[in-house]
Coordinates of C-alpha atoms in Angstrom, one line a residue:
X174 CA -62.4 -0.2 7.9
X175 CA -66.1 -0.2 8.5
X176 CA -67.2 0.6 4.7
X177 CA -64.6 -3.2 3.8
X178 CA -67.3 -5.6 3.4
X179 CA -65.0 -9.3 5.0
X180 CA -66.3 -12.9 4.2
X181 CA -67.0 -15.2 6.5
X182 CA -64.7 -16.8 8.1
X183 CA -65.1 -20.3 6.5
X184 CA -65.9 -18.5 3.1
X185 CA -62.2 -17.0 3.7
X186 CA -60.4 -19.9 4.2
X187 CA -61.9 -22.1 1.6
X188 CA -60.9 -19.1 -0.9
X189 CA -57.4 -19.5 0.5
X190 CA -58.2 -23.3 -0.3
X191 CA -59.3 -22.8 -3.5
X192 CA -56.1 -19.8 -4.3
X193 CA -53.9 -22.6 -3.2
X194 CA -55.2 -24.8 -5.6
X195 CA -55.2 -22.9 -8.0
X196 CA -51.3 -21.6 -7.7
X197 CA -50.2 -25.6 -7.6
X198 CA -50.8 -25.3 -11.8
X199 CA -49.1 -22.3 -11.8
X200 CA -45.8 -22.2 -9.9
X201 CA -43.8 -24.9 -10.6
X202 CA -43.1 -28.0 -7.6
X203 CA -39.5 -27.7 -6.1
X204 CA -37.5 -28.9 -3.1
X205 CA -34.4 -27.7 -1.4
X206 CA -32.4 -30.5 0.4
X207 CA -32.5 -30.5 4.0
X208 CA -30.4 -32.0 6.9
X209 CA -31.4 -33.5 10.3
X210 CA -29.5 -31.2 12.7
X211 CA -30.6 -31.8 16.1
X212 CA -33.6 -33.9 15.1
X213 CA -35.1 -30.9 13.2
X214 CA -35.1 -31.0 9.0
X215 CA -32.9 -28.0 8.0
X216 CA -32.5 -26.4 4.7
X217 CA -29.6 -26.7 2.8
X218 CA -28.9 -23.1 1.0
X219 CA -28.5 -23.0 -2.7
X220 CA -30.0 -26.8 -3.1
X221 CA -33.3 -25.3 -4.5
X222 CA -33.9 -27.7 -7.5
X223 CA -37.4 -28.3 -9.5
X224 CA -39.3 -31.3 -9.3
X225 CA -42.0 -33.1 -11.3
X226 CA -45.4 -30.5 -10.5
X227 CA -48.1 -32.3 -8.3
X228 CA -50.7 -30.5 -9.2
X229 CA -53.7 -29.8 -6.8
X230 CA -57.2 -31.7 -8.5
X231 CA -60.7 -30.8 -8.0
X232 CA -61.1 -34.4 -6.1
X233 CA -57.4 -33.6 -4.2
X234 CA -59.1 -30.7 -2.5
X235 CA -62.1 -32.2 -0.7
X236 CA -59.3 -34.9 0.5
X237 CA -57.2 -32.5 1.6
X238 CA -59.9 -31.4 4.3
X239 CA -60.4 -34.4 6.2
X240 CA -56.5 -34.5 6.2
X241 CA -56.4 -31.5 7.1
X242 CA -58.6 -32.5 10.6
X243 CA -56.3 -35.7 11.1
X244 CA -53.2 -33.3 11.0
X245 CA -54.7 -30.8 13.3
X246 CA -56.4 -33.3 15.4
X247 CA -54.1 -32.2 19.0
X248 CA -55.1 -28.6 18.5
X249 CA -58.8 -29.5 17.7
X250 CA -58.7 -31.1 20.8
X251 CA -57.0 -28.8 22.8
X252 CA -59.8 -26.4 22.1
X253 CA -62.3 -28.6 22.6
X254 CA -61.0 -29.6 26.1
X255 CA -60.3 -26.4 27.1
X256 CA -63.8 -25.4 26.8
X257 CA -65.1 -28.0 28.7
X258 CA -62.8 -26.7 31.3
X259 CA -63.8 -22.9 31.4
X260 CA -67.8 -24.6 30.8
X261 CA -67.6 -25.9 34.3
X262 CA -65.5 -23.7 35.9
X263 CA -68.3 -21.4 34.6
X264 CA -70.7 -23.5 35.7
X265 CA -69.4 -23.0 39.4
X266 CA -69.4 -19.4 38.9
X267 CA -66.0 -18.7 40.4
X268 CA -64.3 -16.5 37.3
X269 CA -68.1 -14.5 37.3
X270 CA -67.4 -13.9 41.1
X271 CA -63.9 -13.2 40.9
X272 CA -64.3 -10.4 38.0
X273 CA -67.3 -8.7 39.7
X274 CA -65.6 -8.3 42.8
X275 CA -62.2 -7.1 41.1
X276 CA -64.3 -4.5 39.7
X277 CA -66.5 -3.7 42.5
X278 CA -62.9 -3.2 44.5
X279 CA -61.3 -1.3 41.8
X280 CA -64.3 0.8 40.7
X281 CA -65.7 0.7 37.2
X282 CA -64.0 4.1 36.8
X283 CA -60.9 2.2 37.1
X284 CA -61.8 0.2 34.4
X285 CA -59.4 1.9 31.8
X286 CA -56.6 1.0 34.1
X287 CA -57.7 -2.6 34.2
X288 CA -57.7 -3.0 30.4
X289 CA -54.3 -1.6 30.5
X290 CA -52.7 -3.7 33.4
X291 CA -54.6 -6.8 31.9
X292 CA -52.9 -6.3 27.9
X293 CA -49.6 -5.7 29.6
X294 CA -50.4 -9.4 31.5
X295 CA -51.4 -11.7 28.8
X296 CA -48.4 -9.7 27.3
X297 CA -46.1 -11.4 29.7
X298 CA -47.7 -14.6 29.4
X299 CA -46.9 -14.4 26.1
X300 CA -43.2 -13.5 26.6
X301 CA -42.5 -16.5 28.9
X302 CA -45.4 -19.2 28.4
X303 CA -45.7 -19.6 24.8
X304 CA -48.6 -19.5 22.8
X305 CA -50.7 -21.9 22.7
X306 CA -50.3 -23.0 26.2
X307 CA -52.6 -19.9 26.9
X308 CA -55.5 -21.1 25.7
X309 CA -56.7 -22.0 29.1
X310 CA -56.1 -18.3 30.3
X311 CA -58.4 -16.4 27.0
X312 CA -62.1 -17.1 28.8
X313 CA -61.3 -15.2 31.3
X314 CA -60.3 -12.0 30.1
X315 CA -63.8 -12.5 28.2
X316 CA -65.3 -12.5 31.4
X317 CA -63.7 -9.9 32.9
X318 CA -64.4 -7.8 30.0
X319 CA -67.5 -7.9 30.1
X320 CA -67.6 -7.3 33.6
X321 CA -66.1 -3.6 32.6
X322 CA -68.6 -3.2 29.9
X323 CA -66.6 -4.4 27.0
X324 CA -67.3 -6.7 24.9
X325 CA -65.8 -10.1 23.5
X326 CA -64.2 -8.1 20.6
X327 CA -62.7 -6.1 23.5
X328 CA -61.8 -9.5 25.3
X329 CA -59.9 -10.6 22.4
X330 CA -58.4 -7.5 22.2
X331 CA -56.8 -7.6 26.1
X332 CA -56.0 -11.5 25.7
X333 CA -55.6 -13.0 22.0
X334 CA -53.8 -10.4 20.2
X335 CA -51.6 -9.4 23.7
X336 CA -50.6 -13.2 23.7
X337 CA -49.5 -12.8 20.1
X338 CA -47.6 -9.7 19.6
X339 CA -46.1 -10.9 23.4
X340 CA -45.2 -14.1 21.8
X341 CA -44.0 -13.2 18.3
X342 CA -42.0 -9.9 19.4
X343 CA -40.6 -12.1 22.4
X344 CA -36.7 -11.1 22.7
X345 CA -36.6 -15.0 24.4
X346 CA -39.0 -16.8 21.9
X347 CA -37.3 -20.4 21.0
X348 CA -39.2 -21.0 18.3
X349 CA -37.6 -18.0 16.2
X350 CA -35.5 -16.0 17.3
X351 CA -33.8 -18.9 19.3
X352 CA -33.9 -21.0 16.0
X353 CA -32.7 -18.2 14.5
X354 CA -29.9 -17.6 16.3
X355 CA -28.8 -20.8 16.4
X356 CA -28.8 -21.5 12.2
X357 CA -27.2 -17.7 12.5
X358 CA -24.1 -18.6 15.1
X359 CA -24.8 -16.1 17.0
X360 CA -25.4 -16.1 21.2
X361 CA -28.7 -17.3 22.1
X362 CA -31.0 -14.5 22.6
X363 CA -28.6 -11.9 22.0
X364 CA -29.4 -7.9 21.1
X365 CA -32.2 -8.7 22.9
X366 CA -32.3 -4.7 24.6
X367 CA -33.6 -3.5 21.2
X368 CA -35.7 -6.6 20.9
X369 CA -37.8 -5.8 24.1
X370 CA -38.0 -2.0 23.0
X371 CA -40.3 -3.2 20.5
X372 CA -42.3 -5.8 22.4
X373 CA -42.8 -3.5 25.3
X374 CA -43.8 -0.5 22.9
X375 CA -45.7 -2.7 20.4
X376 CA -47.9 -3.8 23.9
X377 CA -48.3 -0.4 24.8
X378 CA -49.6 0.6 21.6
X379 CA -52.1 -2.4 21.7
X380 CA -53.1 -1.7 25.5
X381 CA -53.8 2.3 24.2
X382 CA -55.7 0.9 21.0
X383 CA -57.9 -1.1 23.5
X384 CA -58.8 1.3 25.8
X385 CA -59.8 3.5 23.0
X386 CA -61.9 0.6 21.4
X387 CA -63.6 0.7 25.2
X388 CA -64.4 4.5 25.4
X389 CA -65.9 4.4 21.6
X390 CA -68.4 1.5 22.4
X391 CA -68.9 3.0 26.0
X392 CA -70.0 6.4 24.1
X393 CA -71.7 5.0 21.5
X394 CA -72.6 1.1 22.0
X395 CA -73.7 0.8 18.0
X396 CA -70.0 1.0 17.2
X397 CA -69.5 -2.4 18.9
X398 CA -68.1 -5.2 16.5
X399 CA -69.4 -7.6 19.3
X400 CA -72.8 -6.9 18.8
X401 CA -74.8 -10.0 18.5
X402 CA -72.4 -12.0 19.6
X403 CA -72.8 -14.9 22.0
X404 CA -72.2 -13.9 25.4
X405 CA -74.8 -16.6 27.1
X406 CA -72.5 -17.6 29.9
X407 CA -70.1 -15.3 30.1
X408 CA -72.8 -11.9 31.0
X409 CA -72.7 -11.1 34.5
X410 CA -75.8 -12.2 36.2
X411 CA -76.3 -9.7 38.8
X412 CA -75.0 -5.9 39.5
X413 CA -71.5 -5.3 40.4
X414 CA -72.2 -4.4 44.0
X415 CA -74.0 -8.0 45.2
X416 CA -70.8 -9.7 44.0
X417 CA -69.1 -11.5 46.5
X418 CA -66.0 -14.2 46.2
X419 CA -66.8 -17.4 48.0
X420 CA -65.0 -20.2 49.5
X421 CA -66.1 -23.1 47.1
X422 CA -64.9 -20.3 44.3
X423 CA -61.5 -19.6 46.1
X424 CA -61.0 -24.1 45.7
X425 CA -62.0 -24.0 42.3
X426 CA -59.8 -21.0 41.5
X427 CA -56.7 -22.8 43.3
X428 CA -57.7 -25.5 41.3
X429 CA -57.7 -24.0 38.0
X430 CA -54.2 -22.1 39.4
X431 CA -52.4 -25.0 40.5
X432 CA -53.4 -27.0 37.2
X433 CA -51.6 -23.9 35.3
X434 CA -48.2 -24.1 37.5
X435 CA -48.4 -27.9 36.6
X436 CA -49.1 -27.0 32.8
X437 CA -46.1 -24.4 33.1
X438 CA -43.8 -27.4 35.0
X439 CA -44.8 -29.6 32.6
X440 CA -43.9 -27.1 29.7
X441 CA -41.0 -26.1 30.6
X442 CA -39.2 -29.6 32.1
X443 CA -40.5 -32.0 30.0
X444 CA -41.4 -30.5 27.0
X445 CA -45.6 -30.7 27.0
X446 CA -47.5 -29.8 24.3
X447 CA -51.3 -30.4 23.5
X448 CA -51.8 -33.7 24.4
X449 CA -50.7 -33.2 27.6
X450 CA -51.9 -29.5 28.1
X451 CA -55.5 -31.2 27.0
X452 CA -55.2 -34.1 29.7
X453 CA -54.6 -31.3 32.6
X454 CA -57.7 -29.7 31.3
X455 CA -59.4 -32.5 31.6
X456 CA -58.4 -33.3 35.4
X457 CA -59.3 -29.6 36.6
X458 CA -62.6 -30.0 34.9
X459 CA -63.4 -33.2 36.7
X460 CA -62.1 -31.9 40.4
X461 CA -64.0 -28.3 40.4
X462 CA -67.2 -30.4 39.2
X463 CA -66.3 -33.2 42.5
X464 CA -65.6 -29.7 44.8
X465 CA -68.4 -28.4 43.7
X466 CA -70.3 -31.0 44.0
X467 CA -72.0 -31.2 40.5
X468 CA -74.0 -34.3 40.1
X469 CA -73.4 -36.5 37.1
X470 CA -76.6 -35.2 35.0
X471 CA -75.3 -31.3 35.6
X472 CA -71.7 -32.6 35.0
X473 CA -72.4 -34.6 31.7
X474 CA -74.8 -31.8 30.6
X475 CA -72.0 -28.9 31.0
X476 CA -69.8 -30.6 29.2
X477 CA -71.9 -31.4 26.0
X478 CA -73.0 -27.7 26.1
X479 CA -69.4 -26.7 26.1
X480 CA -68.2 -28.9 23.7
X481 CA -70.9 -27.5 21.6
X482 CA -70.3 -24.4 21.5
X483 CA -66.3 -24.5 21.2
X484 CA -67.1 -26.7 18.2
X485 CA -67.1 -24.0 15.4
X486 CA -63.5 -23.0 16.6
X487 CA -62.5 -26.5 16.7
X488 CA -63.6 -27.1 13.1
X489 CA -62.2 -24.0 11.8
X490 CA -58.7 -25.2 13.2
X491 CA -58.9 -28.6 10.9
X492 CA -60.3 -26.6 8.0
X493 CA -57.4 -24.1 8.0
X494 CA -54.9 -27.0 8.4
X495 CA -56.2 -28.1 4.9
X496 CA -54.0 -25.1 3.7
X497 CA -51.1 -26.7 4.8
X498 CA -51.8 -30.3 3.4
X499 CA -52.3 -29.2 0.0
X500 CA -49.1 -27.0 0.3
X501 CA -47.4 -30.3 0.9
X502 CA -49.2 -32.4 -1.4
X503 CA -48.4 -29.7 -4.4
X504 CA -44.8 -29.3 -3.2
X505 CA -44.5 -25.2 -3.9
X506 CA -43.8 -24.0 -0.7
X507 CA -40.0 -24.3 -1.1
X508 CA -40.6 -22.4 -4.6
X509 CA -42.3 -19.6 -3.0
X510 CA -40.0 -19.0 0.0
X511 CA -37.0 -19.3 -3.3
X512 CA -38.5 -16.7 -5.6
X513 CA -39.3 -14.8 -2.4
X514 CA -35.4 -14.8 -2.0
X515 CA -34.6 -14.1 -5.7
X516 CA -36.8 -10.9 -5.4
X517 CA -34.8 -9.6 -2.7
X518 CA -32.0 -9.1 -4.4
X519 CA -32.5 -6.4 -6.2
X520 CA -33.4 -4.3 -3.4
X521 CA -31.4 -0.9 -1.5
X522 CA -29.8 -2.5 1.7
X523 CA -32.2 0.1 3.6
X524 CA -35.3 -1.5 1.6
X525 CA -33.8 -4.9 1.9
X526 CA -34.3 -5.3 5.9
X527 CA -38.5 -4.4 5.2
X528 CA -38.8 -6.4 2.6
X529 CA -37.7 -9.7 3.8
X530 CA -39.8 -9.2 6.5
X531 CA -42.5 -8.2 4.3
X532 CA -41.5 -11.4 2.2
X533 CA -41.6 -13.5 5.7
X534 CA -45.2 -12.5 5.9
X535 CA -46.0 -13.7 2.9
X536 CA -45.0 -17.0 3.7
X537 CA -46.1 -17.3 6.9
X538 CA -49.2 -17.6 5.3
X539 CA -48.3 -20.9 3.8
X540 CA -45.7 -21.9 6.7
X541 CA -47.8 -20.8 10.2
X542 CA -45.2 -22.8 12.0
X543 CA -42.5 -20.0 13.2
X544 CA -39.9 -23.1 13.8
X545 CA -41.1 -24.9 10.6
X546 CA -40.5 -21.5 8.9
X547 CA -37.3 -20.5 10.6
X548 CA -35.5 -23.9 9.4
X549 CA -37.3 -23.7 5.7
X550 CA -36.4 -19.9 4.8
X551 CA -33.6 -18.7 7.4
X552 CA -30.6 -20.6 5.5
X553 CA -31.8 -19.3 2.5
X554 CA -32.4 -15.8 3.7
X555 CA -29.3 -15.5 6.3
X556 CA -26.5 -15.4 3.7
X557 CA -28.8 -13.8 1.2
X558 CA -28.7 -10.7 3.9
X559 CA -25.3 -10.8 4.6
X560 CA -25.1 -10.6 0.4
X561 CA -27.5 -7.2 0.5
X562 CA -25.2 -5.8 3.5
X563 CA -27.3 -6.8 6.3
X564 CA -25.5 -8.3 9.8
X565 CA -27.2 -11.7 11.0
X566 CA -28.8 -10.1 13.3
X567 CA -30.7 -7.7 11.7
X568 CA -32.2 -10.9 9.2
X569 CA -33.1 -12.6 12.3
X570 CA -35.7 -9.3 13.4
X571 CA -36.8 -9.2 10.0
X572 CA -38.2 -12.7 10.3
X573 CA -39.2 -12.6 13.7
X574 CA -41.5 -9.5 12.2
X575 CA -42.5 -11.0 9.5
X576 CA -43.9 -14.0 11.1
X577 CA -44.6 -12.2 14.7
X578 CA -46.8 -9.2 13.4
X579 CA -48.6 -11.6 10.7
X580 CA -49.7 -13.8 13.5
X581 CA -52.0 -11.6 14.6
X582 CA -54.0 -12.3 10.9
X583 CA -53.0 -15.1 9.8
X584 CA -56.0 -17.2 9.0
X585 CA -54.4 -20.3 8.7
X586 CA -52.8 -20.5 12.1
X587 CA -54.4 -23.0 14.2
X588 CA -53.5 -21.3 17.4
X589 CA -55.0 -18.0 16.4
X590 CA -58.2 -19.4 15.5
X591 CA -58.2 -21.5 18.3
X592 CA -57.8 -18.7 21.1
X593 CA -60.6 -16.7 19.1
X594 CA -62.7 -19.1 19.3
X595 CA -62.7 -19.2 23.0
X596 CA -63.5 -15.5 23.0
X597 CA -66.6 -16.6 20.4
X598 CA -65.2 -14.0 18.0
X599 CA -65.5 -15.0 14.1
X600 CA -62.6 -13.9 12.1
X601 CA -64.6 -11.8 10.0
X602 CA -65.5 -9.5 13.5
X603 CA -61.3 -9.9 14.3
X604 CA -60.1 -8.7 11.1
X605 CA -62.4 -5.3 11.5
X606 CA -60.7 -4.3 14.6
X607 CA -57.0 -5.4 14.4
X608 CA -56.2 -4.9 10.6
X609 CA -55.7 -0.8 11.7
X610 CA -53.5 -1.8 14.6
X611 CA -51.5 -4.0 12.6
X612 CA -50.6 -2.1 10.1
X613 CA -49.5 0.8 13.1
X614 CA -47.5 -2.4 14.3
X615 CA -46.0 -2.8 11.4
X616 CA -44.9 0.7 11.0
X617 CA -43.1 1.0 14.2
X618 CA -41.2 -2.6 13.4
X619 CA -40.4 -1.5 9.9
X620 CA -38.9 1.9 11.5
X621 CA -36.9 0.0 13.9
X622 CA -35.5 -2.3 11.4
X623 CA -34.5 0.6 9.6
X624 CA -33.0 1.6 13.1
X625 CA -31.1 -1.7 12.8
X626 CA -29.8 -1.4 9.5
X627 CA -28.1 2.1 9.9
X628 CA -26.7 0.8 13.8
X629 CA -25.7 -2.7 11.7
X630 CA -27.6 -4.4 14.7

């Protein structure tokens, strides 16, 4: 990859702007009908029907970004409060103290094992939390990278794409497979032993690809694809061996602790999301600066410096969101996940499986949502897989690897650029080290689909 000259981030998204555009006066505008089951619009299959074309004009674009912003505006804010957050926390130096004297414990020969126990963690976090809802948890592993002699690529490596491949190969995540199941008939969460096989291998695979990434850069630190990078904040300040945990850092680290368990609570019995996630932020930023004593010129000036520098990731999430108001202002999204369909037909029933996933990928880059895609493309694609000889369950995988493994670069999800952005790594520097892994991801998924199709999973 390192001869692949990538475009800046914002240079790649306002291409995928401008391709966007561009494909409105080609492919023609259409709807399928949909039905409100359980609050949630639901495609009807076989109601695809053209409409009059919308298409996208030079004018339409640059509307289309400040829409895009007003769309996006929870996640925006969910990164910008969550910097502030990790900003003071920083400030109080309790995550510096905490990773120094993890290492100094463990011994920085030990450090391979950390990178592995850490993947396998925001794995899990992934499996149970959610996605986004982790957003809180990505400045640390930067920290504690560091602290190993990583580097931020290395940190989003352990943290960002762990939380994603946890979270789209989940055999319990709600948002696809348990949508999925549901538009399917079939038992919630069920074959979810061959589900986890993947998950749990797919993390292993990461965890090896990012201990490998550590010993390269440890041998040769020009191979780094964090270099020049800003770590201001986030360097240790001393050597490993002065590092000592204090008790003002133990109360801000309950702190920050006890807000999570609230966050989680909150998740899970009533349904939080971003607003909500962004007001606990908010609270434990105020209570570590009143335990730490911060006065309210240190205070005010920490979180102005962190909002500043979790700006660029805040404006990248409302630019990328343009994507998805000029896919509904042009109305061709239902016409892409259709054709999509129609070119699945014609496919072996052992080809069939890889490419609708391969097809889901696709459109995940014009649906990021995995509910909002599950209930636009699984009624169409369900009973077109039973037509190619493929069980229910078997469709199901396909999408949840199509729109699982994509996640991991897809430019227009908000919640991946988001969680980068907290790491401080463009998606230029992202795309350089994942792209190999994914397509090794990709491999193994497509092998055990295969699996699946032969078993009739």
């Amino acid at each position: 990859m390192k001869n692949i000259k990538i475009p800046h981030a914002l240079t790649l998204l306002f291409l995928i702007i401008l391709l966007v555009s561009a494909l409105s006066h080609k492919i023609p505008a259409g709807k399928f009908e949909r039905i409100l089951i359980d609050g949630k619009n639901t495609v009807i299959p076989n109601s695809y029907t053209k409409i009059e074309s919308s298409p996208i004009g030079f004018f339409d674009i640059f509307k289309a970004i400040p829409l895009g912003f007003q769309t996006a505006v929870n996640i925006i804010f969910i990164v910008l409060a969550g910097g502030i957050m990790f900003g003071v926390i920083e400030k109080s130096k309790a995550i510096e103290n905490a990773a120094g004297t993890l290492v100094r414990k463990l011994g920085n020969e030990k450090r391979y094992l950390i990178v592995f126990l850490i993947t396998f963690f925001y794995g899990a976090l992934g499996v149970f939390v959610g996605y986004e809802h982790n957003i809180a948890m990505i400045p640390i592993a930067a920290v504690l990278s560091i602290a190993i002699g990583g580097d931020l690529i290395l940190a989003a490596g352990i943290s960002v794409a762990a939380v994603t491949i946890g979270f789209g190969l989940s055999p319990i995540n709600p948002y696809t497979v348990g949508i999925g199941h549901k538009l399917a008939e079939l038992p919630l969460f069920s074959g979810a032993l061959l589900r986890t096989l993947l998950c749990i291998t797919a993390l292993f695979i990461l965890a090896m690809y990012n201990i490998r990434y550590l010993k390269k850069i440890s041998d040769s630190p020009a191979k780094s694809l964090g270099k020049g990078l800003d770590e201001s904040g986030i360097q240790l300040s001393k050597p490993i061996s002065e590092y000592r945990i204090t008790g003002i850092n133990i109360l801000v680290l309950s702190i920050f602790i006890v807000g999570l368990g609230v966050i989680v609570w909150g998740v899970f019995s009533y349904k939080w999301y971003f607003i909500e996630l962004s007001a606990i932020f908010l609270i434990i930023s105020i209570l570590v600066g009143l335990v730490t004593r911060m006065d309210q010129n240190t205070f005010s000036e920490t979180v102005l410096k962190s909002v500043s520098k979790a700006a660029p990731g805040a404006f990248m999430v409302g630019f990328a969101t343009t994507i998805k108001v000029l896919m509904d202002m042009s109305n061709i999204g239902d016409t892409i996940s259709y054709e999509m369909s129609n070119i699945l037909q014609g496919l072996p029933q052992f080809f069939a499986a890889v490419g609708m996933s391969i097809s889901q990928g696709v459109i995940n880059l014009f649906i990021p949502s995995g509910s909002g895609q599950a209930l636009a493309t699984l009624p169409v694609m369900i009973p077109l897989g039973e037509v190619l000889g493929l069980t229910r369950q078997t469709t199901i995988l396909a999408f949840q690897i199509g729109d699982g493994v994509t996640n991991l670069v897809n430019p227009t999800l908000g919640g991946l650029i988001g969680m980068l952005s907290m790491c401080r790594v463009p998606l230029n520097r992202w795309f350089k080290f994942i792209l190999p892994l994914v397509m090794i991801i990709l491999v193994l998924s497509w092998t055990v689909l295969t699996i699946a199709t032969f078993i009739n999973y």
